[in-house]
CSV table of N, CA and C in Angstrom, one decimal:
chain,number,residue,atom,x,y,z
A,7,MET,N,-28.0,-36.3,-5.7
A,7,MET,CA,-29.3,-36.5,-5.3
A,7,MET,C,-29.6,-36.2,-4.0
A,8,VAL,N,-28.8,-37.3,-3.2
A,8,VAL,CA,-29.2,-37.3,-1.7
A,8,VAL,C,-28.8,-35.9,-1.2
A,9,TYR,N,-27.6,-35.2,-1.5
A,9,TYR,CA,-27.1,-33.9,-1.1
A,9,TYR,C,-28.2,-32.7,-1.2
A,10,THR,N,-28.8,-33.0,-2.8
A,10,THR,CA,-30.0,-32.0,-3.0
A,10,THR,C,-31.1,-32.2,-2.3
A,11,PHE,N,-31.4,-33.3,-1.6
A,11,PHE,CA,-32.4,-33.8,-0.9
A,11,PHE,C,-32.3,-33.1,0.2
A,12,ILE,N,-31.2,-33.2,1.1
A,12,ILE,CA,-30.6,-32.7,2.4
A,12,ILE,C,-30.7,-31.3,2.0
A,13,ASP,N,-30.3,-30.6,1.4
A,13,ASP,CA,-30.1,-29.1,1.0
A,13,ASP,C,-31.6,-28.6,1.2
A,14,ALA,N,-32.5,-29.4,0.5
A,14,ALA,CA,-33.9,-28.6,0.7
A,14,ALA,C,-34.5,-28.9,1.7
A,15,LEU,N,-34.2,-30.2,2.5
A,15,LEU,CA,-34.8,-30.5,3.7
A,15,LEU,C,-34.4,-29.4,4.6
A,16,GLU,N,-33.2,-29.1,4.9
A,16,GLU,CA,-32.2,-28.0,5.8
A,16,GLU,C,-33.0,-26.5,5.6
A,17,LYS,N,-32.9,-25.8,4.2
A,17,LYS,CA,-33.8,-25.3,3.8
A,17,LYS,C,-35.2,-24.9,4.1
A,18,GLU,N,-35.8,-25.9,4.2
A,18,GLU,CA,-37.5,-26.0,4.8
A,18,GLU,C,-37.2,-25.7,6.0
A,19,GLN,N,-36.5,-26.3,6.9
A,19,GLN,CA,-36.7,-26.5,8.5
A,19,GLN,C,-35.9,-25.0,8.8
A,20,MET,N,-35.1,-24.3,7.8
A,20,MET,CA,-34.9,-23.1,8.1
A,20,MET,C,-35.9,-22.1,8.2
A,21,ASN,N,-36.5,-21.9,7.3
A,21,ASN,CA,-37.9,-21.2,7.2
A,21,ASN,C,-38.7,-20.8,8.3
A,22,ARG,N,-38.7,-21.7,9.3
A,22,ARG,CA,-39.7,-21.8,10.6
A,22,ARG,C,-39.0,-20.9,11.7
A,23,TYR,N,-37.8,-20.5,11.6
A,23,TYR,CA,-37.3,-19.4,12.4
A,23,TYR,C,-37.6,-18.3,11.7
A,24,SER,N,-37.1,-17.0,12.7
A,24,SER,CA,-36.7,-16.0,12.2
A,24,SER,C,-35.3,-15.6,11.8
A,25,THR,N,-35.2,-14.4,10.8
A,25,THR,CA,-34.3,-14.2,10.5
A,25,THR,C,-33.0,-14.0,11.3
A,26,ILE,N,-32.9,-13.9,12.4
A,26,ILE,CA,-32.2,-14.0,13.4
A,26,ILE,C,-31.6,-15.1,13.6
A,27,VAL,N,-32.6,-16.1,13.7
A,27,VAL,CA,-32.0,-17.2,14.5
A,27,VAL,C,-31.5,-17.9,13.3
A,28,ASN,N,-32.1,-17.8,12.0
A,28,ASN,CA,-31.4,-18.4,11.0
A,28,ASN,C,-30.1,-18.1,10.6
A,29,GLN,N,-29.8,-16.8,10.8
A,29,GLN,CA,-28.4,-16.1,10.9
A,29,GLN,C,-27.7,-16.9,11.9
A,30,ALA,N,-28.0,-17.2,13.3
A,30,ALA,CA,-27.2,-17.7,14.5
A,30,ALA,C,-26.9,-19.2,13.8
A,31,ILE,N,-28.2,-19.9,13.6
A,31,ILE,CA,-27.5,-21.1,13.4
A,31,ILE,C,-26.8,-21.7,12.2
A,32,SER,N,-26.6,-20.5,11.2
A,32,SER,CA,-25.8,-20.7,10.1
A,32,SER,C,-24.1,-20.5,10.6
A,33,TYR,N,-24.1,-19.3,11.8
A,33,TYR,CA,-22.8,-18.9,12.1
A,33,TYR,C,-22.5,-20.0,12.7
A,34,ILE,N,-22.9,-20.6,14.0
A,34,ILE,CA,-23.0,-21.9,14.6
A,34,ILE,C,-22.3,-23.1,13.3
A,35,HIS,N,-22.9,-23.5,12.3
A,35,HIS,CA,-22.8,-24.1,11.6
A,35,HIS,C,-21.1,-24.0,11.3
A,36,ASN,N,-21.1,-22.7,10.6
A,36,ASN,CA,-19.8,-22.5,10.1
A,36,ASN,C,-18.5,-22.1,10.8
A,37,HIS,N,-18.9,-22.2,12.3
A,37,HIS,CA,-17.6,-21.9,13.3
A,37,HIS,C,-17.9,-22.9,14.5
A,38,ILE,N,-18.2,-24.0,14.0
A,38,ILE,CA,-18.8,-25.0,15.1
A,38,ILE,C,-17.1,-25.1,15.9
A,39,LEU,N,-16.0,-25.6,15.0
A,39,LEU,CA,-14.8,-25.9,15.7
A,39,LEU,C,-14.0,-25.1,16.6
A,40,GLN,N,-14.9,-23.5,16.9
A,40,GLN,CA,-14.5,-22.8,17.7
A,40,GLN,C,-15.0,-22.5,18.9
A,41,ASP,N,-14.7,-21.5,19.3
A,41,ASP,CA,-14.8,-21.4,20.8
A,41,ASP,C,-16.0,-20.3,20.6
A,42,LEU,N,-17.2,-20.8,21.1
A,42,LEU,CA,-18.4,-20.0,20.5
A,42,LEU,C,-19.2,-19.8,22.2
A,43,SER,N,-19.6,-18.2,22.1
A,43,SER,CA,-20.3,-18.0,23.3
A,43,SER,C,-21.2,-17.0,22.6
A,44,LEU,N,-22.5,-16.8,23.9
A,44,LEU,CA,-23.5,-16.0,23.6
A,44,LEU,C,-23.1,-14.8,23.4
A,45,GLN,N,-22.1,-14.3,24.1
A,45,GLN,CA,-21.8,-12.9,23.5
A,45,GLN,C,-20.9,-12.4,22.5
A,46,SER,N,-20.2,-13.8,22.0
A,46,SER,CA,-19.5,-13.9,20.4
A,46,SER,C,-20.7,-13.9,19.5
A,47,LEU,N,-21.2,-14.5,19.6
A,47,LEU,CA,-22.5,-14.7,18.6
A,47,LEU,C,-23.3,-13.5,18.8
A,48,ALA,N,-23.7,-12.9,19.7
A,48,ALA,CA,-24.6,-11.5,19.7
A,48,ALA,C,-23.9,-10.6,18.9
A,49,LYS,N,-22.3,-10.5,19.1
A,49,LYS,CA,-21.2,-9.4,18.6
A,49,LYS,C,-21.5,-9.6,17.0
A,50,GLU,N,-21.4,-10.6,16.5
A,50,GLU,CA,-21.4,-10.9,15.1
A,50,GLU,C,-22.6,-10.8,14.8
A,51,LEU,N,-23.7,-11.0,15.1
A,51,LEU,CA,-24.8,-10.7,14.7
A,51,LEU,C,-25.8,-9.3,14.9
A,52,TYR,N,-24.8,-8.5,15.6
A,52,TYR,CA,-25.3,-7.1,16.3
A,52,TYR,C,-26.7,-7.1,16.8
A,53,VAL,N,-26.4,-7.8,17.7
A,53,VAL,CA,-28.0,-7.7,18.4
A,53,VAL,C,-27.4,-8.2,20.1
A,54,SER,N,-28.4,-7.9,21.2
A,54,SER,CA,-27.9,-8.1,22.5
A,54,SER,C,-27.6,-9.8,22.7
A,55,PRO,N,-27.0,-10.1,23.8
A,55,PRO,CA,-27.4,-11.0,24.0
A,55,PRO,C,-28.4,-11.8,24.8
A,56,SER,N,-29.0,-11.1,25.5
A,56,SER,CA,-30.5,-11.4,26.1
A,56,SER,C,-31.3,-11.4,24.7
A,57,TYR,N,-31.4,-10.6,23.9
A,57,TYR,CA,-32.3,-10.8,22.4
A,57,TYR,C,-32.2,-11.9,22.0
A,58,LEU,N,-30.9,-12.7,22.0
A,58,LEU,CA,-30.9,-14.0,21.4
A,58,LEU,C,-31.6,-15.1,22.2
């Protein structure tokens, strides 16, 4: 029950952002324990770092 509520809340909050921002957030959540940089994130999302 609580997990369902949390999932619904996260999905509602994610809809406030553009698709690319949602993809970036998802990537960061999935790779939080790895070294992350703006350059690596941009490369993974196929955009330039300045776009992010």
